[in-house]
Amino acid sequence: MAKIAFILLCHKDPDAIIKQAESLTAVGDYMAIHFDARAPLSAYRKIRLALNGNPNVTFAKRRHKCGWGEWSLVAASLSAIRAAVEAFPRATHFYMLSGDCMAIKSAEYAHDFLDRREADYIESFDYFQSDWIKTGWKEERLIYRHWFNERTQKRRFYAMFEVQKRLGLTREIPADIEVMIGSQWWCLRRRTIEWILDFCDRRRDVMRFFATTWIPDETFFQTLVRHLVPETEIDSRTLTFLMFSDYGMPVTFYNDHYDLLLSQDFLFARKISPGATELKRRLGVLYATEGIRFQISNEGTSLYKFLVGKGRIGRRFAPRFWETESTLGRERELLIVVCKKWHVAKRLLERVRQMTNIPCIEYLFNEESCALPDLGGIQATMGKRHRHRRALMRMLFDYYETDRLVVCMDPANLDLLEDFCRDRAVTRILEIECQFSDDYLIGHAMRVGLAGERTPKETLNRLLPTIRGDMTHESDRIRDADFDNYLRIREVNTPDENAVAVERFLGLQREQALDIARTHYLFAD
């Protein structure tokens, strides 16, 4: 059975560290602690005094002064690892943690998970070929030497970089290693850890190289594991659930995230708010609990992006010149059907095709697979369709040799509606207002990745009001825009009432509009 030795890097909140150590070792696991040498000595003594009687806790023999992006973080990790290897001969796995991490599964689940497969869990992507580094330096992290901390010694850091760059003082990467990159939060088997320590003792050239690279905690272990362990025994993922904001900062979890965290396919989560006392209490109890079954839905990342996106509705800084100076044509009519339930809008368009000769195109700005004629490539991708929206619509008018065209759009496409309504052409909007049952909203959440088959009911209950409110908000924004020629049909209206709007929208005779409004199963889910 798996026995985990946790490698804990921490620098603050001694009370929380004591509780974390007691919780994780209470079920027979181990912990090696490195407490930052920059932190107050009194805090370190408090931790030592509280945990010295715990046989499952040990401490790094040397405390390093750690700084973000420095080799000191790797040195601290190695110091704690060596202490754990020596103190805990029965440990089968070594799991890197910070003081902000907490278990989101029980020890029973974690041990069973690690027993299922003989593998190391560490993100390990090709440094130069992958897109793991989104912005900033890439090659510069490795080929130049970095002796100073960019955050605390910025002038020296960049001065040394500029001197090396000006003089061409680059260096070669050790020839027999392939640099990899990934998250610093890993879980490695004992054999792998022993291989790494042996490699560190033998290969001083590699140690010197990484000691002056920038942010080596994202490359050192990742590179060595890939160098020493067969690829088939590496699962390139972290077992710690963490997300980053748009600003590159770790997302913090609070008391109301308990159900969300338990449903993610990870063993630990980072980072837990220091003030989330109830969440910490519940997670602390969870690790020692037996017999719990976890329903894994794993929708955390997509759900976070959805919720954070509310209130951050982007706008282009300015229209592009070819769109500003172009028009669909004064004599043309663009008829836009707006509906959140795409299948309802598509049924309406199918009926319009049967009753009229007006060309109808479905969700061309929302569905990549929307059937469009070959227009020289401008229709090939969703990105091109949005960038060249007016040019695309002009080409469609020309292709169908018509002055009237019906298209479908999602209510979220307010920027498109505003753009087309500013055109010299006549633009009419017909919004279809539908009713949204809880079952429909749950299905919608699953289709867009906000929930899964195993998402807990409690999470869905919290999520549904947000989704319902989001759909109402999209519709309200369209009405608040006060578009000319805006019309609406509603699921709760009678066909006779809806026919009035259809008649004005399509310019049909009353009888034709009524036939369309009476479309069988128009609003059915």
Short mmCIF file of C-alpha atoms in Angstrom, two decimals:
data_model
loop_
_atom_site.label_atom_id
_atom_site.label_comp_id
_atom_site.label_asym_id
_atom_site.label_seq_id
_atom_site.Cartn_x
_atom_site.Cartn_y
_atom_site.Cartn_z
CA MET A 1 0.00 0.00 0.00
CA ALA A 2 1.22 3.49 -0.84
CA LYS A 3 2.80 5.52 1.96
CA ILE A 4 3.28 9.19 1.13
CA ALA A 5 6.10 11.41 2.36
CA PHE A 6 4.95 14.99 1.86
CA ILE A 7 7.67 17.52 1.03
CA LEU A 8 6.34 20.75 2.50
CA LEU A 9 7.82 24.12 1.50
CA CYS A 10 6.44 26.89 3.70
CA HIS A 11 7.33 30.33 5.03
CA LYS A 12 4.46 31.63 7.18
CA ASP A 13 1.48 30.84 9.43
CA PRO A 14 3.03 28.30 11.83
CA ASP A 15 -0.35 27.37 13.33
CA ALA A 16 -1.67 26.33 9.92
CA ILE A 17 1.52 24.34 9.23
CA ILE A 18 1.13 22.47 12.51
CA LYS A 19 -2.49 21.58 11.72
CA GLN A 20 -1.59 20.55 8.18
CA ALA A 21 1.19 18.25 9.41
CA GLU A 22 -0.99 16.70 12.11
CA SER A 23 -3.83 16.09 9.65
CA LEU A 24 -1.71 14.47 6.94
CA THR A 25 0.34 12.28 9.30
CA ALA A 26 -2.59 11.12 11.45
CA VAL A 27 -3.38 8.32 8.97
CA GLY A 28 0.21 7.04 8.79
CA ASP A 29 1.72 9.23 6.09
CA TYR A 30 4.89 11.26 6.59
CA MET A 31 6.08 14.84 6.21
CA ALA A 32 9.42 16.59 5.76
CA ILE A 33 9.22 20.34 6.37
CA HIS A 34 11.41 23.11 5.01
CA PHE A 35 10.56 26.40 6.70
CA ASP A 36 12.05 29.41 4.89
CA ALA A 37 15.13 30.84 6.64
CA ARG A 38 13.80 34.34 5.88
CA ALA A 39 10.85 33.70 8.19
CA PRO A 40 11.10 34.60 11.91
CA LEU A 41 13.08 32.12 13.99
CA SER A 42 10.32 32.21 16.61
CA ALA A 43 7.82 30.83 14.07
CA TYR A 44 10.19 27.98 13.18
CA ARG A 45 10.76 27.14 16.85
CA LYS A 46 7.01 27.04 17.42
CA ILE A 47 6.59 24.47 14.63
CA ARG A 48 9.52 22.37 15.90
CA LEU A 49 8.20 22.41 19.47
CA ALA A 50 4.69 21.36 18.40
CA LEU A 51 5.81 18.57 16.05
CA ASN A 52 9.02 17.22 17.60
CA GLY A 53 7.06 14.44 19.31
CA ASN A 54 5.51 13.29 16.04
CA PRO A 55 7.58 10.37 14.64
CA ASN A 56 6.09 10.90 11.18
CA VAL A 57 7.46 14.45 10.86
CA THR A 58 11.04 15.45 10.10
CA PHE A 59 12.73 18.70 9.16
CA ALA A 60 15.22 19.71 6.48
CA LYS A 61 18.71 19.77 7.99
CA ARG A 62 19.46 23.11 6.33
CA ARG A 63 17.07 26.02 5.98
CA HIS A 64 17.52 28.09 2.82
CA LYS A 65 16.55 31.71 2.25
CA CYS A 66 14.10 31.22 -0.61
CA GLY A 67 13.15 33.66 -3.34
CA TRP A 68 10.71 33.33 -6.20
CA GLY A 69 12.45 32.27 -9.41
CA GLU A 70 15.69 31.37 -7.61
CA TRP A 71 17.65 28.14 -7.32
CA SER A 72 17.03 28.39 -3.55
CA LEU A 73 13.56 26.86 -4.04
CA VAL A 74 15.09 23.76 -5.64
CA ALA A 75 17.81 23.63 -3.00
CA ALA A 76 15.17 23.77 -0.28
CA SER A 77 13.21 20.98 -1.97
CA LEU A 78 16.32 18.77 -2.21
CA SER A 79 17.15 19.42 1.43
CA ALA A 80 13.67 18.31 2.54
CA ILE A 81 13.73 15.34 0.16
CA ARG A 82 17.03 14.07 1.57
CA ALA A 83 15.64 14.36 5.10
CA ALA A 84 12.50 12.42 4.11
CA VAL A 85 14.43 9.64 2.34
CA GLU A 86 16.63 9.15 5.40
CA ALA A 87 13.85 9.40 8.00
CA PHE A 88 11.09 7.41 6.28
CA PRO A 89 12.38 4.19 4.65
CA ARG A 90 8.80 2.91 4.22
CA ALA A 91 7.67 5.88 2.13
CA THR A 92 6.75 4.79 -1.39
CA HIS A 93 5.85 8.21 -2.85
CA PHE A 94 7.08 11.75 -2.31
CA TYR A 95 4.54 14.53 -2.83
CA MET A 96 5.54 18.22 -3.13
CA LEU A 97 3.25 20.63 -1.25
CA SER A 98 3.13 24.24 -0.15
CA GLY A 99 1.63 25.63 3.03
CA ASP A 100 -1.37 26.79 0.97
CA CYS A 101 -2.23 23.26 -0.24
CA MET A 102 -4.84 20.97 1.28
CA ALA A 103 -6.10 17.48 0.48
CA ILE A 104 -9.38 17.35 -1.47
CA LYS A 105 -9.65 13.58 -1.26
CA SER A 106 -9.41 11.12 1.61
CA ALA A 107 -6.14 9.31 2.42
CA GLU A 108 -7.92 6.08 1.49
CA TYR A 109 -8.69 7.46 -1.99
CA ALA A 110 -5.17 8.93 -2.43
CA HIS A 111 -3.41 5.68 -1.49
CA ASP A 112 -5.68 3.63 -3.76
CA PHE A 113 -5.09 6.11 -6.61
CA LEU A 114 -1.31 5.79 -6.31
CA ASP A 115 -1.47 2.00 -5.99
CA ARG A 116 -3.38 1.64 -9.26
CA ARG A 117 -0.45 2.52 -11.47
CA GLU A 118 3.33 2.38 -11.28
CA ALA A 119 4.03 5.92 -12.44
CA ASP A 120 5.47 9.33 -11.59
CA TYR A 121 3.08 12.28 -11.75
CA ILE A 122 4.84 15.40 -12.96
CA GLU A 123 4.12 17.89 -15.71
CA SER A 124 6.96 17.48 -18.18
CA PHE A 125 6.65 19.27 -21.53
CA ASP A 126 9.33 20.06 -24.09
CA TYR A 127 10.78 23.41 -23.07
CA PHE A 128 11.23 24.79 -26.58
CA GLN A 129 8.42 23.08 -28.50
CA SER A 130 5.54 23.43 -26.04
CA ASP A 131 3.56 26.61 -25.34
CA TRP A 132 3.79 26.20 -21.56
CA ILE A 133 5.47 29.61 -21.31
CA LYS A 134 2.81 32.01 -22.58
CA THR A 135 4.72 35.30 -22.43
CA GLY A 136 8.14 36.64 -21.51
CA TRP A 137 11.55 35.03 -21.64
CA LYS A 138 12.07 31.52 -22.92
CA GLU A 139 15.55 30.74 -24.24
CA GLU A 140 16.93 33.60 -22.10
CA ARG A 141 16.09 31.69 -18.92
CA LEU A 142 18.66 29.03 -19.84
CA ILE A 143 21.46 30.38 -22.04
CA TYR A 144 22.29 33.32 -19.75
CA ARG A 145 23.39 33.10 -16.12
CA HIS A 146 21.12 34.63 -13.49
CA TRP A 147 22.67 35.40 -10.10
CA PHE A 148 20.18 37.97 -8.78
CA ASN A 149 16.47 37.92 -7.98
CA GLU A 150 14.34 39.80 -10.51
CA ARG A 151 11.81 40.83 -7.87
CA THR A 152 14.12 42.03 -5.10
CA GLN A 153 17.20 43.06 -7.13
CA LYS A 154 15.65 44.19 -10.40
CA ARG A 155 18.41 46.61 -11.47
CA ARG A 156 21.19 44.08 -10.91
CA PHE A 157 19.16 41.31 -12.50
CA TYR A 158 18.62 43.18 -15.78
CA ALA A 159 22.06 44.84 -15.75
CA MET A 160 23.79 41.43 -15.66
CA PHE A 161 21.48 40.17 -18.38
CA GLU A 162 22.27 43.14 -20.66
CA VAL A 163 26.04 42.78 -20.10
CA GLN A 164 25.96 39.08 -21.04
CA LYS A 165 23.75 39.79 -24.03
CA ARG A 166 25.98 42.64 -25.29
CA LEU A 167 29.16 40.59 -24.92
CA GLY A 168 27.61 37.40 -26.31
CA LEU A 169 28.27 35.47 -23.12
CA THR A 170 25.82 32.67 -23.76
CA ARG A 171 26.32 29.08 -22.63
CA GLU A 172 25.44 25.65 -23.92
CA ILE A 173 22.80 23.44 -22.34
CA PRO A 174 24.40 20.16 -21.13
CA ALA A 175 24.50 18.06 -24.27
CA ASP A 176 22.89 14.88 -22.95
CA ILE A 177 19.80 16.43 -21.36
CA GLU A 178 16.61 17.70 -22.93
CA VAL A 179 15.16 20.55 -20.90
CA MET A 180 11.52 20.09 -19.89
CA ILE A 181 9.08 22.40 -18.13
CA GLY A 182 5.96 22.07 -16.00
CA SER A 183 4.31 22.69 -12.66
CA GLN A 184 6.49 22.45 -9.55
CA TRP A 185 3.82 20.39 -7.74
CA TRP A 186 4.63 16.74 -8.39
CA CYS A 187 4.34 13.25 -6.90
CA LEU A 188 7.28 10.90 -7.52
CA ARG A 189 8.00 7.30 -6.57
CA ARG A 190 10.80 6.45 -4.13
CA ARG A 191 12.93 4.85 -6.84
CA THR A 192 12.72 8.01 -8.93
CA ILE A 193 13.63 10.20 -5.96
CA GLU A 194 16.68 8.02 -5.23
CA TRP A 195 17.76 8.24 -8.89
CA ILE A 196 17.44 12.04 -8.77
CA LEU A 197 19.56 12.31 -5.60
CA ASP A 198 22.21 10.04 -7.10
CA PHE A 199 22.19 12.11 -10.31
CA CYS A 200 22.65 15.29 -8.28
CA ASP A 201 25.71 13.80 -6.56
CA ARG A 202 27.27 12.61 -9.83
CA ARG A 203 26.47 15.42 -12.26
CA ARG A 204 27.87 18.61 -10.81
CA ASP A 205 27.86 20.16 -14.31
CA VAL A 206 24.08 19.86 -14.54
CA MET A 207 23.68 21.19 -11.00
CA ARG A 208 25.84 24.23 -11.84
CA PHE A 209 23.80 24.84 -14.98
CA PHE A 210 20.41 24.83 -13.23
CA ALA A 211 21.75 26.80 -10.26
CA THR A 212 22.01 29.91 -12.46
CA THR A 213 18.91 29.41 -14.64
CA TRP A 214 15.82 31.54 -14.06
CA ILE A 215 12.81 29.87 -12.36
CA PRO A 216 14.50 26.43 -12.11
CA ASP A 217 11.68 24.96 -9.98
CA GLU A 218 9.70 24.73 -13.25
CA THR A 219 12.50 22.88 -15.09
CA PHE A 220 14.87 21.02 -12.74
CA PHE A 221 12.80 18.04 -11.54
CA GLN A 222 10.81 18.02 -14.77
CA THR A 223 14.01 17.60 -16.80
CA LEU A 224 15.64 15.03 -14.52
CA VAL A 225 12.57 12.80 -14.30
CA ARG A 226 12.24 12.73 -18.09
CA HIS A 227 16.01 12.02 -18.35
CA LEU A 228 16.01 9.17 -15.81
CA VAL A 229 12.59 7.51 -16.06
CA PRO A 230 11.11 5.63 -19.06
CA GLU A 231 8.43 7.70 -20.79
CA THR A 232 5.83 4.98 -20.27
CA GLU A 233 6.17 5.43 -16.49
CA ILE A 234 5.55 9.21 -16.52
CA ASP A 235 2.07 10.71 -16.35
CA SER A 236 2.63 14.31 -17.46
CA ARG A 237 0.17 15.94 -15.09
CA THR A 238 0.05 17.35 -11.60
CA LEU A 239 -2.13 15.82 -8.91
CA THR A 240 -2.61 19.26 -7.34
CA PHE A 241 -5.59 21.26 -8.61
CA LEU A 242 -4.58 24.83 -9.31
CA MET A 243 -5.78 27.54 -11.67
CA PHE A 244 -4.40 30.92 -12.69
CA SER A 245 -6.21 34.20 -13.25
CA ASP A 246 -5.88 36.38 -16.35
CA TYR A 247 -3.07 38.16 -14.54
CA GLY A 248 -1.02 35.00 -13.94
CA MET A 249 -1.88 34.80 -10.23
CA PRO A 250 -3.02 31.55 -8.55
CA VAL A 251 -6.77 31.37 -8.01
CA THR A 252 -7.69 31.27 -4.30
CA PHE A 253 -10.36 28.93 -2.94
CA TYR A 254 -12.84 29.86 -0.19
CA ASN A 255 -15.43 28.23 2.08
CA ASP A 256 -18.08 27.81 -0.63
CA HIS A 257 -15.72 25.86 -2.93
CA TYR A 258 -15.86 22.62 -0.91
CA ASP A 259 -18.16 20.66 -3.26
CA LEU A 260 -16.37 21.99 -6.35
CA LEU A 261 -12.96 20.90 -5.07
CA LEU A 262 -14.08 17.39 -4.14
CA SER A 263 -15.39 16.76 -7.65
CA GLN A 264 -12.08 17.53 -9.39
CA ASP A 265 -9.77 14.74 -10.56
CA PHE A 266 -6.93 15.72 -8.21
CA LEU A 267 -5.69 14.75 -4.75
CA PHE A 268 -4.80 18.21 -3.44
CA ALA A 269 -5.72 21.81 -4.23
CA ARG A 270 -3.77 25.06 -4.18
CA LYS A 271 -4.31 27.66 -2.99
CA ILE A 272 -6.65 27.70 0.01
CA SER A 273 -7.39 31.12 1.48
CA PRO A 274 -5.93 31.66 4.97
CA GLY A 275 -9.35 32.99 6.00
CA ALA A 276 -11.30 29.97 4.74
CA THR A 277 -11.46 28.41 8.18
CA GLU A 278 -14.58 26.33 7.50
CA LEU A 279 -13.13 24.95 4.26
CA LYS A 280 -9.89 24.08 6.03
CA ARG A 281 -11.78 22.37 8.85
CA ARG A 282 -13.88 20.26 6.46
CA LEU A 283 -10.90 19.29 4.29
CA GLY A 284 -8.85 18.43 7.38
CA VAL A 285 -11.54 16.02 8.57
CA LEU A 286 -11.96 14.62 5.06
CA TYR A 287 -8.41 13.23 4.76
CA ALA A 288 -8.88 10.87 7.71
CA THR A 289 -12.39 9.75 6.73
CA GLU A 290 -12.95 6.27 5.27
CA GLY A 291 -15.58 4.89 2.94
CA ILE A 292 -16.27 8.11 0.98
CA ARG A 293 -17.10 7.78 -2.72
CA PHE A 294 -16.12 10.77 -4.84
CA GLN A 295 -18.09 11.74 -7.94
CA ILE A 296 -15.49 13.15 -10.35
CA SER A 297 -16.88 15.71 -12.82
CA ASN A 298 -13.73 17.81 -13.33
CA GLU A 299 -15.48 20.95 -14.56
CA GLY A 300 -13.58 23.32 -12.27
CA THR A 301 -11.43 25.10 -14.87
CA SER A 302 -14.21 25.69 -17.41
CA LEU A 303 -16.61 26.75 -14.64
CA TYR A 304 -14.09 29.27 -13.31
CA LYS A 305 -13.56 30.78 -16.77
CA PHE A 306 -17.33 31.08 -17.25
CA LEU A 307 -17.99 32.78 -13.92
CA VAL A 308 -14.98 35.10 -14.07
CA GLY A 309 -15.95 36.12 -17.59
CA LYS A 310 -19.14 37.73 -16.35
CA GLY A 311 -18.62 41.46 -16.25
CA ARG A 312 -15.58 41.26 -18.50
CA ILE A 313 -17.35 41.59 -21.80
CA GLY A 314 -14.65 42.69 -24.22
CA ARG A 315 -14.83 45.21 -27.00
CA ARG A 316 -12.48 45.74 -29.90
CA PHE A 317 -10.56 48.98 -29.44
CA ALA A 318 -11.71 50.28 -32.84
CA PRO A 319 -13.34 48.99 -36.03
CA ARG A 320 -10.90 47.90 -38.70
CA PHE A 321 -10.57 50.27 -41.64
CA TRP A 322 -12.00 47.92 -44.24
CA GLU A 323 -15.11 47.51 -42.08
CA THR A 324 -15.47 51.18 -41.19
CA GLU A 325 -15.33 52.23 -44.83
CA SER A 326 -17.44 49.38 -46.15
CA THR A 327 -21.16 48.64 -46.14
CA LEU A 328 -23.36 45.70 -46.94
CA GLY A 329 -25.22 47.98 -49.35
CA ARG A 330 -27.97 50.53 -48.85
CA GLU A 331 -30.55 48.47 -50.71
CA ARG A 332 -29.89 45.25 -48.82
CA GLU A 333 -31.74 43.81 -45.81
CA LEU A 334 -29.99 41.69 -43.19
CA LEU A 335 -32.51 39.78 -41.07
CA ILE A 336 -31.02 38.44 -37.83
CA VAL A 337 -32.77 35.79 -35.73
CA VAL A 338 -31.43 35.85 -32.15
CA CYS A 339 -32.08 32.88 -29.89
CA LYS A 340 -30.23 31.08 -27.07
CA LYS A 341 -31.88 27.78 -27.96
CA TRP A 342 -30.23 27.17 -31.30
CA HIS A 343 -32.54 24.30 -32.23
CA VAL A 344 -35.56 26.62 -31.96
CA ALA A 345 -34.02 29.20 -34.31
CA LYS A 346 -33.04 26.47 -36.75
CA ARG A 347 -36.62 25.16 -36.83
CA LEU A 348 -37.87 28.65 -37.57
CA LEU A 349 -35.35 29.07 -40.40
CA GLU A 350 -36.32 25.73 -41.90
CA ARG A 351 -39.94 26.88 -41.99
CA VAL A 352 -38.91 30.22 -43.55
CA ARG A 353 -37.06 28.29 -46.29
CA GLN A 354 -40.22 26.32 -47.02
CA MET A 355 -42.46 29.39 -47.11
CA THR A 356 -40.19 31.91 -48.89
CA ASN A 357 -37.25 32.14 -51.28
CA ILE A 358 -35.08 34.11 -48.82
CA PRO A 359 -31.65 32.46 -48.30
CA CYS A 360 -31.21 31.36 -44.68
CA ILE A 361 -27.94 30.67 -42.89
CA GLU A 362 -27.78 29.26 -39.39
CA TYR A 363 -25.27 30.14 -36.63
CA LEU A 364 -22.34 31.09 -38.91
CA PHE A 365 -20.63 33.12 -36.15
CA ASN A 366 -21.10 30.43 -33.48
CA GLU A 367 -20.80 27.03 -35.17
CA GLU A 368 -17.58 26.15 -36.98
CA SER A 369 -19.48 23.44 -38.86
CA CYS A 370 -22.12 25.82 -40.24
CA ALA A 371 -22.67 25.03 -43.94
CA LEU A 372 -21.23 27.90 -45.99
CA PRO A 373 -20.21 28.18 -49.65
CA ASP A 374 -16.53 28.45 -50.58
CA LEU A 375 -15.77 32.17 -50.44
CA GLY A 376 -12.04 32.00 -51.00
CA GLY A 377 -11.14 30.99 -47.43
CA ILE A 378 -12.72 33.89 -45.54
CA GLN A 379 -15.33 31.45 -44.25
CA ALA A 380 -12.79 28.77 -43.27
CA THR A 381 -12.39 29.51 -39.55
CA MET A 382 -14.41 31.16 -36.83
CA GLY A 383 -11.66 33.69 -36.30
CA LYS A 384 -11.76 34.83 -39.91
CA ARG A 385 -15.55 35.06 -39.92
CA HIS A 386 -15.49 37.40 -36.93
CA ARG A 387 -12.56 39.49 -38.15
CA HIS A 388 -14.00 39.99 -41.62
CA ARG A 389 -17.67 39.98 -40.70
CA ARG A 390 -18.89 42.66 -43.12
CA ALA A 391 -16.81 41.36 -45.99
CA LEU A 392 -18.19 37.87 -45.32
CA MET A 393 -21.79 39.10 -45.34
CA ARG A 394 -21.27 41.08 -48.58
CA MET A 395 -19.87 37.98 -50.24
CA LEU A 396 -22.84 35.93 -49.08
CA PHE A 397 -25.28 38.49 -50.51
CA ASP A 398 -23.36 38.33 -53.79
CA TYR A 399 -23.13 34.53 -53.78
CA TYR A 400 -26.90 34.07 -53.35
CA GLU A 401 -27.61 36.99 -55.72
CA THR A 402 -30.07 38.45 -53.25
CA ASP A 403 -30.80 41.66 -51.40
CA ARG A 404 -32.36 39.83 -48.42
CA LEU A 405 -30.61 37.35 -46.17
CA VAL A 406 -31.60 35.65 -42.88
CA VAL A 407 -28.92 34.58 -40.39
CA CYS A 408 -28.94 33.26 -36.81
CA MET A 409 -26.89 34.64 -33.92
CA ASP A 410 -26.50 33.85 -30.24
CA PRO A 411 -27.62 36.57 -27.78
CA ALA A 412 -24.02 36.74 -26.57
CA ASN A 413 -23.01 38.26 -29.95
CA LEU A 414 -23.98 41.82 -28.97
CA ASP A 415 -20.86 43.22 -30.67
CA LEU A 416 -21.96 41.71 -33.98
CA LEU A 417 -25.48 43.05 -33.61
CA GLU A 418 -24.17 46.54 -32.85
CA ASP A 419 -21.80 46.42 -35.81
CA PHE A 420 -24.41 45.30 -38.34
CA CYS A 421 -27.04 47.70 -37.00
CA ARG A 422 -24.63 50.59 -37.65
CA ASP A 423 -24.39 49.62 -41.30
CA ARG A 424 -26.15 51.54 -44.07
CA ALA A 425 -28.09 48.40 -44.96
CA VAL A 426 -31.46 47.78 -43.30
CA THR A 427 -30.96 45.43 -40.34
CA ARG A 428 -33.89 43.80 -38.57
CA ILE A 429 -33.59 41.72 -35.40
CA LEU A 430 -36.08 39.06 -34.32
CA GLU A 431 -35.37 37.77 -30.82
CA ILE A 432 -36.97 34.47 -29.84
CA GLU A 433 -37.63 34.45 -26.10
CA CYS A 434 -37.71 30.90 -24.73
CA GLN A 435 -38.43 29.40 -21.33
CA PHE A 436 -35.53 27.59 -19.65
CA SER A 437 -36.29 24.62 -17.43
CA ASP A 438 -33.75 23.35 -14.91
CA ASP A 439 -33.25 20.21 -17.02
CA TYR A 440 -32.47 22.32 -20.07
CA LEU A 441 -29.99 24.48 -18.13
CA ILE A 442 -28.26 21.37 -16.77
CA GLY A 443 -27.98 20.01 -20.30
CA HIS A 444 -26.63 23.37 -21.48
CA ALA A 445 -24.03 23.36 -18.68
CA MET A 446 -22.87 19.90 -19.76
CA ARG A 447 -22.72 20.84 -23.44
CA VAL A 448 -20.47 23.83 -22.78
CA GLY A 449 -18.28 22.05 -20.21
CA LEU A 450 -19.52 23.77 -17.05
CA ALA A 451 -20.71 20.48 -15.59
CA GLY A 452 -20.34 16.77 -16.18
CA GLU A 453 -22.33 13.60 -15.68
CA ARG A 454 -21.01 13.33 -12.13
CA THR A 455 -21.20 16.96 -11.05
CA PRO A 456 -22.67 17.00 -7.51
CA LYS A 457 -26.25 18.18 -7.19
CA GLU A 458 -25.14 20.86 -4.71
CA THR A 459 -22.80 22.35 -7.32
CA LEU A 460 -25.55 22.33 -9.95
CA ASN A 461 -27.98 24.00 -7.56
CA ARG A 462 -25.50 26.84 -7.07
CA LEU A 463 -24.69 27.02 -10.76
CA LEU A 464 -28.20 27.08 -12.26
CA PRO A 465 -29.20 30.56 -10.98
CA THR A 466 -25.98 31.96 -12.42
CA ILE A 467 -26.60 30.42 -15.86
CA ARG A 468 -30.25 31.50 -15.84
CA GLY A 469 -29.24 35.01 -14.80
CA ASP A 470 -26.57 35.09 -17.49
CA MET A 471 -29.11 34.28 -20.20
CA THR A 472 -31.49 36.94 -18.88
CA HIS A 473 -28.63 39.43 -18.80
CA GLU A 474 -27.75 38.75 -22.46
CA SER A 475 -31.35 39.39 -23.50
CA ASP A 476 -31.54 42.55 -21.39
CA ARG A 477 -28.41 43.92 -23.00
CA ILE A 478 -29.95 43.51 -26.44
CA ARG A 479 -33.09 45.37 -25.39
CA ASP A 480 -31.08 48.06 -23.63
CA ALA A 481 -29.17 48.67 -26.88
CA ASP A 482 -32.44 50.10 -28.26
CA PHE A 483 -31.92 48.81 -31.80
CA ASP A 484 -34.12 50.11 -34.59
CA ASN A 485 -36.29 47.40 -36.15
CA TYR A 486 -36.09 45.18 -33.06
CA LEU A 487 -38.90 42.60 -32.80
CA ARG A 488 -39.61 39.71 -30.47
CA ILE A 489 -41.61 36.51 -30.37
CA ARG A 490 -42.14 34.64 -27.11
CA GLU A 491 -42.77 31.03 -26.17
CA VAL A 492 -45.56 32.15 -23.82
CA ASN A 493 -47.36 34.10 -26.59
CA THR A 494 -50.06 32.70 -28.85
CA PRO A 495 -49.19 32.06 -32.54
CA ASP A 496 -51.43 35.00 -33.47
CA GLU A 497 -49.41 37.32 -31.24
CA ASN A 498 -46.10 36.03 -32.58
CA ALA A 499 -47.30 36.27 -36.19
CA VAL A 500 -47.40 40.07 -35.91
CA ALA A 501 -43.64 40.20 -35.27
CA VAL A 502 -42.86 37.55 -37.93
CA GLU A 503 -44.92 39.51 -40.50
CA ARG A 504 -42.97 42.71 -39.86
CA PHE A 505 -39.63 40.93 -39.67
CA LEU A 506 -39.93 39.06 -42.98
CA GLY A 507 -42.29 41.44 -44.79
CA LEU A 508 -44.79 38.65 -45.49
CA GLN A 509 -48.54 38.46 -45.85
CA ARG A 510 -50.45 37.85 -42.65
CA GLU A 511 -51.37 34.26 -43.62
CA GLN A 512 -47.76 33.27 -44.38
CA ALA A 513 -46.52 34.79 -41.11
CA LEU A 514 -49.20 32.92 -39.19
CA ASP A 515 -48.19 29.63 -40.81
CA ILE A 516 -44.60 30.19 -39.70
CA ALA A 517 -45.66 31.19 -36.16
CA ARG A 518 -47.71 27.99 -35.92
CA THR A 519 -44.67 25.79 -36.72
CA HIS A 520 -45.22 22.45 -34.97
CA TYR A 521 -42.91 21.84 -31.97
CA LEU A 522 -41.16 25.17 -32.57
CA PHE A 523 -40.30 25.62 -28.89
CA ALA A 524 -40.00 21.96 -27.88
CA ASP A 525 -36.74 20.82 -26.24
#
